[in-house]
Coordinates of C-alpha atoms and ligand atoms in Angstrom, one line a residue:
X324 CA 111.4 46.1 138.4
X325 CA 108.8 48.9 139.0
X326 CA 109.1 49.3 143.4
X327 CA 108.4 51.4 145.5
X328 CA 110.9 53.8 147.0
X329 CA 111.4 56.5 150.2
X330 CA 113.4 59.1 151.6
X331 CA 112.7 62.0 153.5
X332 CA 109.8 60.7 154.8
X333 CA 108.3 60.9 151.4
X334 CA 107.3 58.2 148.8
X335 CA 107.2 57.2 144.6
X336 CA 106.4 54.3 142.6
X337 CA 109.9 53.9 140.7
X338 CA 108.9 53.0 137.0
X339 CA 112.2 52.3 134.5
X340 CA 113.9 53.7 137.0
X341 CA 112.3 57.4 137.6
X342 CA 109.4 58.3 139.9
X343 CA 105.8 57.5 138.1
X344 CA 102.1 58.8 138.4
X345 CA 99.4 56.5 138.5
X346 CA 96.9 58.0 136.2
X347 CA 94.4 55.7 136.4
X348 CA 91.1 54.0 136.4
X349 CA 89.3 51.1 137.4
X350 CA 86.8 49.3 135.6
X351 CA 83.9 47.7 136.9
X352 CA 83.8 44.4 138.4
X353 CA 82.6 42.3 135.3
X354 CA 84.4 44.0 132.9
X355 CA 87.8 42.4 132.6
X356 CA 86.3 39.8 130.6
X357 CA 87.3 39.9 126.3
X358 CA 83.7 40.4 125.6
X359 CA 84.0 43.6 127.6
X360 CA 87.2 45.1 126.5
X361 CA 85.6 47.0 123.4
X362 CA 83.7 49.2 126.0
X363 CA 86.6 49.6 128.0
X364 CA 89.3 51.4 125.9
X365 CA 87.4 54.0 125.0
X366 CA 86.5 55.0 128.3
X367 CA 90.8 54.8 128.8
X368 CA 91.4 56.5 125.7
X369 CA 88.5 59.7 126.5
X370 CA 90.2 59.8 130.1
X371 CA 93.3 60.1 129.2
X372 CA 94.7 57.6 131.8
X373 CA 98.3 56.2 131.6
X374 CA 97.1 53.0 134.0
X375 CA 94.7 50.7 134.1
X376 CA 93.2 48.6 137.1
X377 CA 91.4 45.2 136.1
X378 CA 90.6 42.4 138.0
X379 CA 91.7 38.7 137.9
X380 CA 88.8 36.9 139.0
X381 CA 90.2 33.3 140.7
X382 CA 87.3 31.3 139.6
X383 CA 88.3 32.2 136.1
X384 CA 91.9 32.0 136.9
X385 CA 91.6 28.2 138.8
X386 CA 88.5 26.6 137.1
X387 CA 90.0 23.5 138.6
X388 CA 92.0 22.5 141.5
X389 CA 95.5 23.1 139.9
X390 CA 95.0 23.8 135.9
X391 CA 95.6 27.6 135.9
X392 CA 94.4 29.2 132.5
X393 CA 96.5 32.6 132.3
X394 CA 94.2 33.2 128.7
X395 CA 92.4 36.3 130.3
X396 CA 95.8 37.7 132.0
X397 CA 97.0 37.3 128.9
X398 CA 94.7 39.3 127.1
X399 CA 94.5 42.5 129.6
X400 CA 98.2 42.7 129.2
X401 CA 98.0 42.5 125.5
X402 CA 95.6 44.7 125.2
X403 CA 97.0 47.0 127.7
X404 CA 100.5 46.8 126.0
X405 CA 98.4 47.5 122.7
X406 CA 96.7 51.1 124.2
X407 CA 100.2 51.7 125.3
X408 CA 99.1 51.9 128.7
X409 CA 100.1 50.4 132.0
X410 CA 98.3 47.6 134.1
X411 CA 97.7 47.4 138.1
X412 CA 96.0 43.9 138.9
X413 CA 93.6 43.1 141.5
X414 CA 93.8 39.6 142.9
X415 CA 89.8 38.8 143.5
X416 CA 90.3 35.7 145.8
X417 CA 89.9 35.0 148.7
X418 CA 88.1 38.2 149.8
X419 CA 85.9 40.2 147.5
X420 CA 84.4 43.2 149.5
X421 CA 84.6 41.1 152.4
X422 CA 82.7 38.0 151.0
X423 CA 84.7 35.2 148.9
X424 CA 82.3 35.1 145.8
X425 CA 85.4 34.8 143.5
X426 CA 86.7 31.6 144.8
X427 CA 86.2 28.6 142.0
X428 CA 83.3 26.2 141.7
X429 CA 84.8 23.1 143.5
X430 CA 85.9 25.9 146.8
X431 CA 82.1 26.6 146.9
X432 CA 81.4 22.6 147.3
X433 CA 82.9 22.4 149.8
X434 CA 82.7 24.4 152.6
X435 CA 84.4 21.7 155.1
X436 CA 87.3 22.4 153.6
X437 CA 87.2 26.1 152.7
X438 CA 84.8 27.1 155.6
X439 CA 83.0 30.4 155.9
X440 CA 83.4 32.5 159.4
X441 CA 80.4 32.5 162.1
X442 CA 78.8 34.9 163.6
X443 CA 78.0 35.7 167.5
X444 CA 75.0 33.8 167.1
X445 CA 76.7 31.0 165.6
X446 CA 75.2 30.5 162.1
X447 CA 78.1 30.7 159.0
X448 CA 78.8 34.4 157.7
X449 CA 79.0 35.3 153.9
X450 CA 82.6 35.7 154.7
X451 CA 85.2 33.6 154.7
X452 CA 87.1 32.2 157.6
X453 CA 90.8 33.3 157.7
X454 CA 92.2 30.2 159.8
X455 CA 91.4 27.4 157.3
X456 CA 94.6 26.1 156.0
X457 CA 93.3 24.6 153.1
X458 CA 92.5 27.9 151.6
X459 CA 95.0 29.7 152.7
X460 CA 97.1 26.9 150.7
X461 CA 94.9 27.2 147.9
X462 CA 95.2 31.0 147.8
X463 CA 99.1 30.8 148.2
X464 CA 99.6 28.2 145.0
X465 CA 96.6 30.7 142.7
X466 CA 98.6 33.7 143.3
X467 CA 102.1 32.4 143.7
X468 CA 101.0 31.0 139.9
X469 CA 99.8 34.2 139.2
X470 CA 102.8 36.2 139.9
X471 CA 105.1 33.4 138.7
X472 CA 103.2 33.8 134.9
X473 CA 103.9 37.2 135.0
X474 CA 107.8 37.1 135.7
X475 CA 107.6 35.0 132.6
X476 CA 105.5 37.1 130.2
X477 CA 106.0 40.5 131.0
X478 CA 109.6 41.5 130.5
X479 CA 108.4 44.9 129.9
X480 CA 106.9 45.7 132.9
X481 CA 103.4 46.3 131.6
X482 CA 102.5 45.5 135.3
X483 CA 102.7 47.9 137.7
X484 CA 101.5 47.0 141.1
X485 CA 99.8 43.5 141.9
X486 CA 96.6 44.3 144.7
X487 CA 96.5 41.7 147.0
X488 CA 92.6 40.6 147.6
X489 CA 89.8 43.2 147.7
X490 CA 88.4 45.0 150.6
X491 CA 89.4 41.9 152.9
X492 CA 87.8 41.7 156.0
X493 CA 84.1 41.1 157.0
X494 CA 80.8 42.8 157.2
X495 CA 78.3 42.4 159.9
X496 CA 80.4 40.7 162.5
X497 CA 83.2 42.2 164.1
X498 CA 85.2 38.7 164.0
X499 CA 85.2 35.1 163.7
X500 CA 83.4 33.2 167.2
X501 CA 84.1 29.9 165.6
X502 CA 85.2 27.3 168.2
X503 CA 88.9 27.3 166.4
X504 CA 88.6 31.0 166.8
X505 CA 87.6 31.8 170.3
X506 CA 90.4 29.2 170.8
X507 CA 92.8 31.6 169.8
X508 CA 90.9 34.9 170.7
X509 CA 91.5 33.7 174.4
X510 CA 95.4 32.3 173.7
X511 CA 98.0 35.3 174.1
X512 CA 98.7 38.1 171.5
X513 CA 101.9 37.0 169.5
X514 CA 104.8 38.8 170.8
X515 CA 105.8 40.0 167.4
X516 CA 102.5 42.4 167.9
X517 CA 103.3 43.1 171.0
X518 CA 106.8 44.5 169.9
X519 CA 105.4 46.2 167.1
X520 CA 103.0 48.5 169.3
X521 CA 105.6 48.6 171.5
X522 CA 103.6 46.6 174.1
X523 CA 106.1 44.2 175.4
X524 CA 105.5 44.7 179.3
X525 CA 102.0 43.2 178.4
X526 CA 103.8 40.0 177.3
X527 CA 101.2 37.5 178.3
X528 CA 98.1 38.7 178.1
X529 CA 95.4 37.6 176.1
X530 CA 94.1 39.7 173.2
X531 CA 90.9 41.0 175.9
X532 CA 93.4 41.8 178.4
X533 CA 95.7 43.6 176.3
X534 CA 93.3 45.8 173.9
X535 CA 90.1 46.2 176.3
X536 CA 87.1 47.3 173.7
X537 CA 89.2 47.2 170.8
X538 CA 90.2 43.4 171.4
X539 CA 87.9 41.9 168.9
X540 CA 88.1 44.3 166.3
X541 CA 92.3 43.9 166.5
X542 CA 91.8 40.3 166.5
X543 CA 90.4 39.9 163.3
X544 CA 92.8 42.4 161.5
X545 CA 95.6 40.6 162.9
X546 CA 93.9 36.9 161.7
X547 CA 92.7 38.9 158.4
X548 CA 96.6 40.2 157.6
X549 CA 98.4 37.0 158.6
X550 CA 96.7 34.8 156.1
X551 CA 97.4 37.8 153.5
X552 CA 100.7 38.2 154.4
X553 CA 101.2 34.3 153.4
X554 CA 99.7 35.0 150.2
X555 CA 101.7 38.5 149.2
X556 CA 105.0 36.6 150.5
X557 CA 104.6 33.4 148.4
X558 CA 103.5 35.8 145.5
X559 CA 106.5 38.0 146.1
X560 CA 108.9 35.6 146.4
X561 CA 108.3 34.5 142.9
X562 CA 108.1 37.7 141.6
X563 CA 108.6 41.0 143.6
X564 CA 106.2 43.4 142.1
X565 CA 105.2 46.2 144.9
X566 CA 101.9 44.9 146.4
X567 CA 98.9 46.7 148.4
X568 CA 96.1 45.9 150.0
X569 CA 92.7 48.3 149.7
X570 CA 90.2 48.9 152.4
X571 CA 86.6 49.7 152.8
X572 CA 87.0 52.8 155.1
X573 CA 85.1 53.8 158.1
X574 CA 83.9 57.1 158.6
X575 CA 87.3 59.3 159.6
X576 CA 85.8 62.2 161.4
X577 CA 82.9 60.0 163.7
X578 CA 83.9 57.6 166.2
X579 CA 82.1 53.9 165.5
X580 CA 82.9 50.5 165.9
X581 CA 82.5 47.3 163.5
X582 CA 80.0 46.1 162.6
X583 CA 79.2 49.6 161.3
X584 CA 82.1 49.0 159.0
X585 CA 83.8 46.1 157.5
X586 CA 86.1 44.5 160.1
X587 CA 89.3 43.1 159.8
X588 CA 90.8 45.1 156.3
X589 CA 93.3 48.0 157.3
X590 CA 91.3 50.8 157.7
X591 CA 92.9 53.7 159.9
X592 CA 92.9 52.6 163.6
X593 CA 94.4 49.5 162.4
X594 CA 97.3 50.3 159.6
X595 CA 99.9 49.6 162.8
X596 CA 98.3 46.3 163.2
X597 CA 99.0 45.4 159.2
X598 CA 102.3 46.5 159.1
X599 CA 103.9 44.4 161.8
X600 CA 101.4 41.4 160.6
X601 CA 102.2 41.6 156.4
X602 CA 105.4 43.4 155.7
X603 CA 104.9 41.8 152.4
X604 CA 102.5 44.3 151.7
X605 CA 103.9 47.6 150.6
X606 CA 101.3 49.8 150.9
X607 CA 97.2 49.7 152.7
X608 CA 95.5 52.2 150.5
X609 CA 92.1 54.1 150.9
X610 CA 89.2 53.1 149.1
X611 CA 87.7 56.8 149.0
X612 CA 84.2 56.9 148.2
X613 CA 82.9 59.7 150.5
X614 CA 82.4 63.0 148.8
X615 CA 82.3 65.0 151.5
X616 CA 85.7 67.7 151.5
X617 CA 86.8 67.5 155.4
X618 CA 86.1 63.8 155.3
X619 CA 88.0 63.2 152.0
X620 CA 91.2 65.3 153.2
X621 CA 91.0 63.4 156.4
X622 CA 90.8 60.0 154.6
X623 CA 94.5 61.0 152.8
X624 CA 96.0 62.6 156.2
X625 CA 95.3 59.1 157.7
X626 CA 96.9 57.0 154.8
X627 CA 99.7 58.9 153.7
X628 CA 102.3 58.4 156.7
X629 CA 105.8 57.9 156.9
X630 CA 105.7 54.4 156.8
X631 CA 102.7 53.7 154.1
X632 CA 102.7 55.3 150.4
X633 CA 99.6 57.3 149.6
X634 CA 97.5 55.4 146.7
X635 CA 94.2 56.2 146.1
X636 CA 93.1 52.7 144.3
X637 CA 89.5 53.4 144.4
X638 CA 87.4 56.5 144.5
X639 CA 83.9 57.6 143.4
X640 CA 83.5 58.1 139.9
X641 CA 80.7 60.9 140.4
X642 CA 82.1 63.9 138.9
X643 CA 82.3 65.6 142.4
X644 CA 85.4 63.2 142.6
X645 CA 87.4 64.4 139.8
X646 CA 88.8 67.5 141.8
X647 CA 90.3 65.5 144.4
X648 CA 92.8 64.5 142.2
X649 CA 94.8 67.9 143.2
X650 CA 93.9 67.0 147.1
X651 CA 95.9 63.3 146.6
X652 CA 98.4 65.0 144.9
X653 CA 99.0 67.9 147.3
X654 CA 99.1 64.6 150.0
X655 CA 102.3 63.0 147.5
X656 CA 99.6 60.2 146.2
X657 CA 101.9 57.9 144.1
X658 CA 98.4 57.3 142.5
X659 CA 94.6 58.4 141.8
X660 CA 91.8 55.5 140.3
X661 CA 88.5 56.6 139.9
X662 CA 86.4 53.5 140.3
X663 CA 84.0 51.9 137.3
X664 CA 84.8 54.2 134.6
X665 CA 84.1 52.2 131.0
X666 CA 81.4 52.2 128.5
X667 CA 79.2 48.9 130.0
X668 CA 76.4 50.8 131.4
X669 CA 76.2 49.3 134.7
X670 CA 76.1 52.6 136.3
X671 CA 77.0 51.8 140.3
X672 CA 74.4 55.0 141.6
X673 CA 71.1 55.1 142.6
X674 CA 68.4 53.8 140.1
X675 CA 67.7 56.0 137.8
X676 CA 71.0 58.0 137.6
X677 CA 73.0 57.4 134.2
X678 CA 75.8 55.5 133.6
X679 CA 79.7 56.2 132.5
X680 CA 79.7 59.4 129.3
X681 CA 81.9 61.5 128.0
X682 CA 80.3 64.2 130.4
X683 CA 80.7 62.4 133.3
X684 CA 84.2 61.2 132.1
X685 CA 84.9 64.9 131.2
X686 CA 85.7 66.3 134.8
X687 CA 87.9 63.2 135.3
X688 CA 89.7 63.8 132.0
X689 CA 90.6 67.2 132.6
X690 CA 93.2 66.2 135.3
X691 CA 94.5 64.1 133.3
X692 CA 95.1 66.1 130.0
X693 CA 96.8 68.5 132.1
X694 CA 98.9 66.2 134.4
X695 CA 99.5 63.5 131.7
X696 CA 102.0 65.6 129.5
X697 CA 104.3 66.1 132.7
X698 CA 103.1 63.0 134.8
X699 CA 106.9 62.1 135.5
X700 CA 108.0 65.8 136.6
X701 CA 104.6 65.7 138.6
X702 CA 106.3 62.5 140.1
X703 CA 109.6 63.8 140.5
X704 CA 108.7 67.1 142.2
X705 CA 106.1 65.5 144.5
X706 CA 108.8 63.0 145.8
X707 CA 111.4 65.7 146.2
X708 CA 108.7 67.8 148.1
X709 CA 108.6 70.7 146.0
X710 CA 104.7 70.0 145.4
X711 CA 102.0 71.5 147.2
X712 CA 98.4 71.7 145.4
X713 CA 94.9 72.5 146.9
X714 CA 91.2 71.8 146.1
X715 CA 87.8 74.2 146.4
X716 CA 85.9 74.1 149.7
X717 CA 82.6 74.9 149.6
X718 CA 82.7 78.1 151.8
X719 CA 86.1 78.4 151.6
X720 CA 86.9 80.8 148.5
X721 CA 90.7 81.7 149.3
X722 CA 93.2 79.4 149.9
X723 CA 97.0 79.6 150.2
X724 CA 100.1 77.9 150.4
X725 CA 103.8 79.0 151.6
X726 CA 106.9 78.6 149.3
X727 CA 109.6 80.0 152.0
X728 CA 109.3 83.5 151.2
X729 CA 106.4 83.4 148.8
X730 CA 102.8 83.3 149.8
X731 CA 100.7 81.8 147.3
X732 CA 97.2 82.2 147.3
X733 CA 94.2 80.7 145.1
X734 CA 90.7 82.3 144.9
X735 CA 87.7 80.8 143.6
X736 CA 84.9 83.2 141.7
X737 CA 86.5 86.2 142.0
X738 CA 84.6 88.9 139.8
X739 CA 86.4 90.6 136.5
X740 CA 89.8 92.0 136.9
X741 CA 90.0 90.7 140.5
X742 CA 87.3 92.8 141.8
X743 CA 85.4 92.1 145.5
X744 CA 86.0 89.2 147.3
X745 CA 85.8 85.7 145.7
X746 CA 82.5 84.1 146.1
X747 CA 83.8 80.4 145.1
X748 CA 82.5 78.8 142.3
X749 CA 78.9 77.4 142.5
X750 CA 80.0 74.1 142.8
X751 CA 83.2 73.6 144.4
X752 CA 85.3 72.1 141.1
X753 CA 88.6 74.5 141.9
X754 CA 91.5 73.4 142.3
X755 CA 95.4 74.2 141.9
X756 CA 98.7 73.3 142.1
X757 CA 101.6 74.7 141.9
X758 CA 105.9 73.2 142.3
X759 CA 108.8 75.0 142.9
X760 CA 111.1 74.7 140.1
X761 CA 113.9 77.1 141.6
X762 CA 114.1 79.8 144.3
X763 CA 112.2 82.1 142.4
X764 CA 110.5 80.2 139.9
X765 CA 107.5 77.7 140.0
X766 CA 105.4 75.7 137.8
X767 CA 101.6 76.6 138.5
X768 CA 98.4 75.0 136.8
X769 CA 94.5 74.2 138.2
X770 CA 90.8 74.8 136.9
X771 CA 88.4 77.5 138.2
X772 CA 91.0 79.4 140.4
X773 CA 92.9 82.4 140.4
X774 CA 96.9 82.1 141.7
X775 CA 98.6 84.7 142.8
X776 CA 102.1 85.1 144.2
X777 CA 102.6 87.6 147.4
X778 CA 105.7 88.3 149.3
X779 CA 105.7 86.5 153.0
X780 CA 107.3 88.9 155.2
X781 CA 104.7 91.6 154.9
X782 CA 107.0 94.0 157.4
X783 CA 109.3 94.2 154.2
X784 CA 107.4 96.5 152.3
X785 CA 107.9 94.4 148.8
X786 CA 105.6 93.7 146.2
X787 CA 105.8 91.0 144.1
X788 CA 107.1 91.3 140.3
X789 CA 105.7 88.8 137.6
X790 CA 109.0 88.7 136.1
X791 CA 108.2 86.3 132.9
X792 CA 104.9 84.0 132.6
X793 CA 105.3 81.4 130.4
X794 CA 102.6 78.7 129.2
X795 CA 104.1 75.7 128.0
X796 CA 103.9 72.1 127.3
X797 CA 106.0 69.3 128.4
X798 CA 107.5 67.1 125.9
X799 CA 110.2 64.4 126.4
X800 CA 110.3 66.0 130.2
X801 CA 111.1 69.3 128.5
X802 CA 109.2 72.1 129.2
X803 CA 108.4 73.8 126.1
X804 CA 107.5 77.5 125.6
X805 CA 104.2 78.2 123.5
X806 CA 103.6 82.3 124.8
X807 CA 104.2 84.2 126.8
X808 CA 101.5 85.3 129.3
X809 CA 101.2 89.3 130.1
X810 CA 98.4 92.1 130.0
X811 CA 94.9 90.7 131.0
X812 CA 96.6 87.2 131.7
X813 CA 98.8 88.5 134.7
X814 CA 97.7 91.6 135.9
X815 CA 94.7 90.6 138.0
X816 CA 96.9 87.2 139.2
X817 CA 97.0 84.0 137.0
X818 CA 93.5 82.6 135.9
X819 CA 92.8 79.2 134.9
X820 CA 89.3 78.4 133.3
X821 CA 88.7 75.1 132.1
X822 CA 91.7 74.6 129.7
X823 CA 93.9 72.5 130.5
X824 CA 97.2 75.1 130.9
X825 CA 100.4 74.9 132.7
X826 CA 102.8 77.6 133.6
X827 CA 106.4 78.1 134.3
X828 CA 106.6 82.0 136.4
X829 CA 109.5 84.0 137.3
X830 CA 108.8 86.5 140.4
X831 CA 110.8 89.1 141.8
X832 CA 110.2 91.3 143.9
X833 CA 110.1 95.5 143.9
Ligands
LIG589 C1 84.6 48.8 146.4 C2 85.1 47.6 145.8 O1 86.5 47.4 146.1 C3 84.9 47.5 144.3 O2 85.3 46.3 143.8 C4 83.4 47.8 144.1 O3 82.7 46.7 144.6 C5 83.0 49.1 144.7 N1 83.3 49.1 146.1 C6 81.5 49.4 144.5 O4 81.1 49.4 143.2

């Protein structure tokens, strides 16, 4: 079974039994659909992407109350088998970016049953409630026959990772104020989340009287990651594929408050809240569509913790994204998913801006022809921590990183033979990464940079040595010699342009 695995502190997705890299993409919301397919796989194919994320939409999945048809999963995995790829599936059902358009027909009839939350001023949100037990039931026997179908059909492990809902939570009300839910907004907090955050001396106190301002907000994660949990445990228990849950972020570096952000889904202030209420969950993952490089950094601090995996299940698909792969992998992402890459032409920007091509693809595709060879030593040296990798920041033209004794430093837009000071490129699309592979020798690659090795202790008086530069590729998890790098290729520091190269380098020191 693939699962997810720690130690040290540090975390990998274990795939046939060794550490694996996401690689991956998500296609747009309508596009899981057989019509569609055509204009995905080329998109797949051009990116070079080893994983796939689709949807499985419930109204599809449940057309009525109790016939399942498993005809579409059965044609992503297929198809997905066919491209030799691998598949990651989102569970659209109760919450869909905070809404519940996904549910079936006969759920939309009747709204007794399957009610929708209210606001403060008492009319029915576009969201739906999280204390009806009729949909929580309903939601339980979907996915439970979800996951059960795939025990039986996919032997082979064509699935990854099952995501449990989308972007769950609400916008434009920071909670529930149904009678049912005041009821229990003003009943106790459950002592199990009072043990988690270590709160127990505040045993009886009411949700108010125990989180002040942030009551309401807490409330509604808690009532949000209960009925989930339900869901993921059902679903697990017939078939334990590692599970996450994504969520719409809020703004990492500016202090705000719901309803400025979607409410209830686990974004950062309340990932302790969803792990004591949905241990079923494996991972809460950061859907990252802010562009911005302190914010984006700041987004993967938040998420990659010593008791949550770092996935990045969503990010923008605007080329500005693509170097941000280094920055989740220099945070030991398990996984990077640019969001809406196929060949539909619904182009999620502002009007006029153009949809999905091979030259917005391209920036995206260069991480992966590099990466994809060595994916699994990418893995393996990430989880071992012997990974560290960086990304451009406007303004910012030198970067560095420390390897014990060995400074490492990348420059962006240096002039010719290493001349001046580096400038940075115009746009920021730099980025590196480099693994240590044994005391004195490390694997190095990037775009648009120049590395460079330099000994630590400066008081030493040693310079470093470029002992043997070696480009290779990776075959089998064999690195394989193609030349060896000297001359104009070392003597100014290691340049990498826009092919995608890897090296293995030997230093010493003189
Ligand atoms: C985040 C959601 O999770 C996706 O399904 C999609 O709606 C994007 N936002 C926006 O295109």
């Amino acid at each position: 079974m693939p699962r997810i695995v720690q130690k040290d502190g540090r975390y990998a997705l274990l795939v046939d039994g060794a550490p694996y890299l996401i690689l991956g993409a998500q296609v747009n919301n309508s596009s899981a659909w057989p019509a569609m397919l055509p204009k995905v796989w080329p998109a797949i194919e051009y990116l070079h992407a080893n994983t796939i994320e689709m949807p499985v939409y419930w109204e599809q999945f449940e057309p009525e109350q109790g016939r399942f048809d498993y005809s579409l999963v059965d044609t992503l995995l297929s198809q997905t088998r066919a491209h030799h790829l691998h598949l990651v599936l989102l569970w659209f059902g109760t919450w869909k970016n905070g809404s519940s358009h996904y549910r079936p027909e006969w759920m939309k009839r009747a709204p007794e049953l399957y009610p929708l939350m209210t606001g403060a001023n008492g009319r029915p949100l576009d969201s739906p409630s999280p204390y009806s037990a009729e949909a929580l039931q309903a939601d339980i026997r979907a996915f439970t026959a979800l996951m059960r179908h795939l025990k039986a059909i996919d032997a082979e492990h064509t699935v990854l990772m099952v995501q449990v809902e989308n972007e769950p939570g609400t916008w434009g009300s920071v909670r529930d104020y149904s009678p049912a839910a005041q009821k229990l907004f003003e009943s106790p907090v459950p002592h199990e989340l009072l043990t988690a955050l270590h709160k127990e001396t505040l045993a009886e106190g009411t949700w108010q009287a125990v989180f002040g301002d942030d009551a309401e907000e807490f409330f509604h994660a808690w009532s949000v990651a209960r009925y989930i949990e339900q869901v993921a445990a059902a679903g697990k228990a017939a078939y334990p594929l590692p599970l996450y849950v994504n969520a719409a972020l809020r703004n990492p570096l500016v202090p705000s408050r719901p309803p400025s952000y979607e409410s209830g889904g686990p974004t950062d202030n309340v990932i302790p809240i969803w792990k004591a209420a949905a241990p079923s969950i494996d991972l809460v993952a950061p859907d990252i569509y802010m562009n911005e490089n302190a914010q984006y950094l700041k987004v993967l601090d938040l998420y990659h913790r010593s008791d949550n995996a770092l996935l990045v299940p969503e990010t923008g698909q605007d080329p500005t994204y693509a170097p941000y792969f280094f920055a989740a992998l220099g945070h030991q992402a398990i996984g990077f998913s640019p969001f809406g890459l196929d060949y539909t032409k619904y182009a999620n920007a502002p009007l006029g801006a153009t949809s999905i091509t091979e030259e917005s693809l391209a920036p995206f595709a260069l991480n992966y022809k590099l990466v994809g060879p060595m994916d699994r030593e990418i893995a393996r040296l990430n989880f071992e921590g012997k990974l560290q990798a960086v990304v451009e920041k406007k303004g910012e033209p030198r970067q560095s990183m420390e390897f014990g004794p060995w400074a490492v430093t990348v420059s962006y837009g240096l002039g010719q033979f290493g001349s001046g000071d580096p400038r940075g490129n115009p746009e920021p699309t730099g980025r590196a990464l480099v693994a240590q592979l044994g005391e004195n020798q490390f694997l190095v690659a990037g775009f648009f940079c120049r590395v460079d090795f330099r000994v630590s202790d400066a008081a030493s008086g040693k310079q470093r040595q470029f002992v043997r530069v070696e480009e290779g590729t990776y075959d089998a998890g064999k690195f394989r010699p193609i030349r060896i790098w000297n001359g104009d290729q070392t003597d100014w520091g290691l340049n990498f342009a826009s092919a995608p190269q890897v090296v293995r380098v030997s230093v010493g020191m003189y």
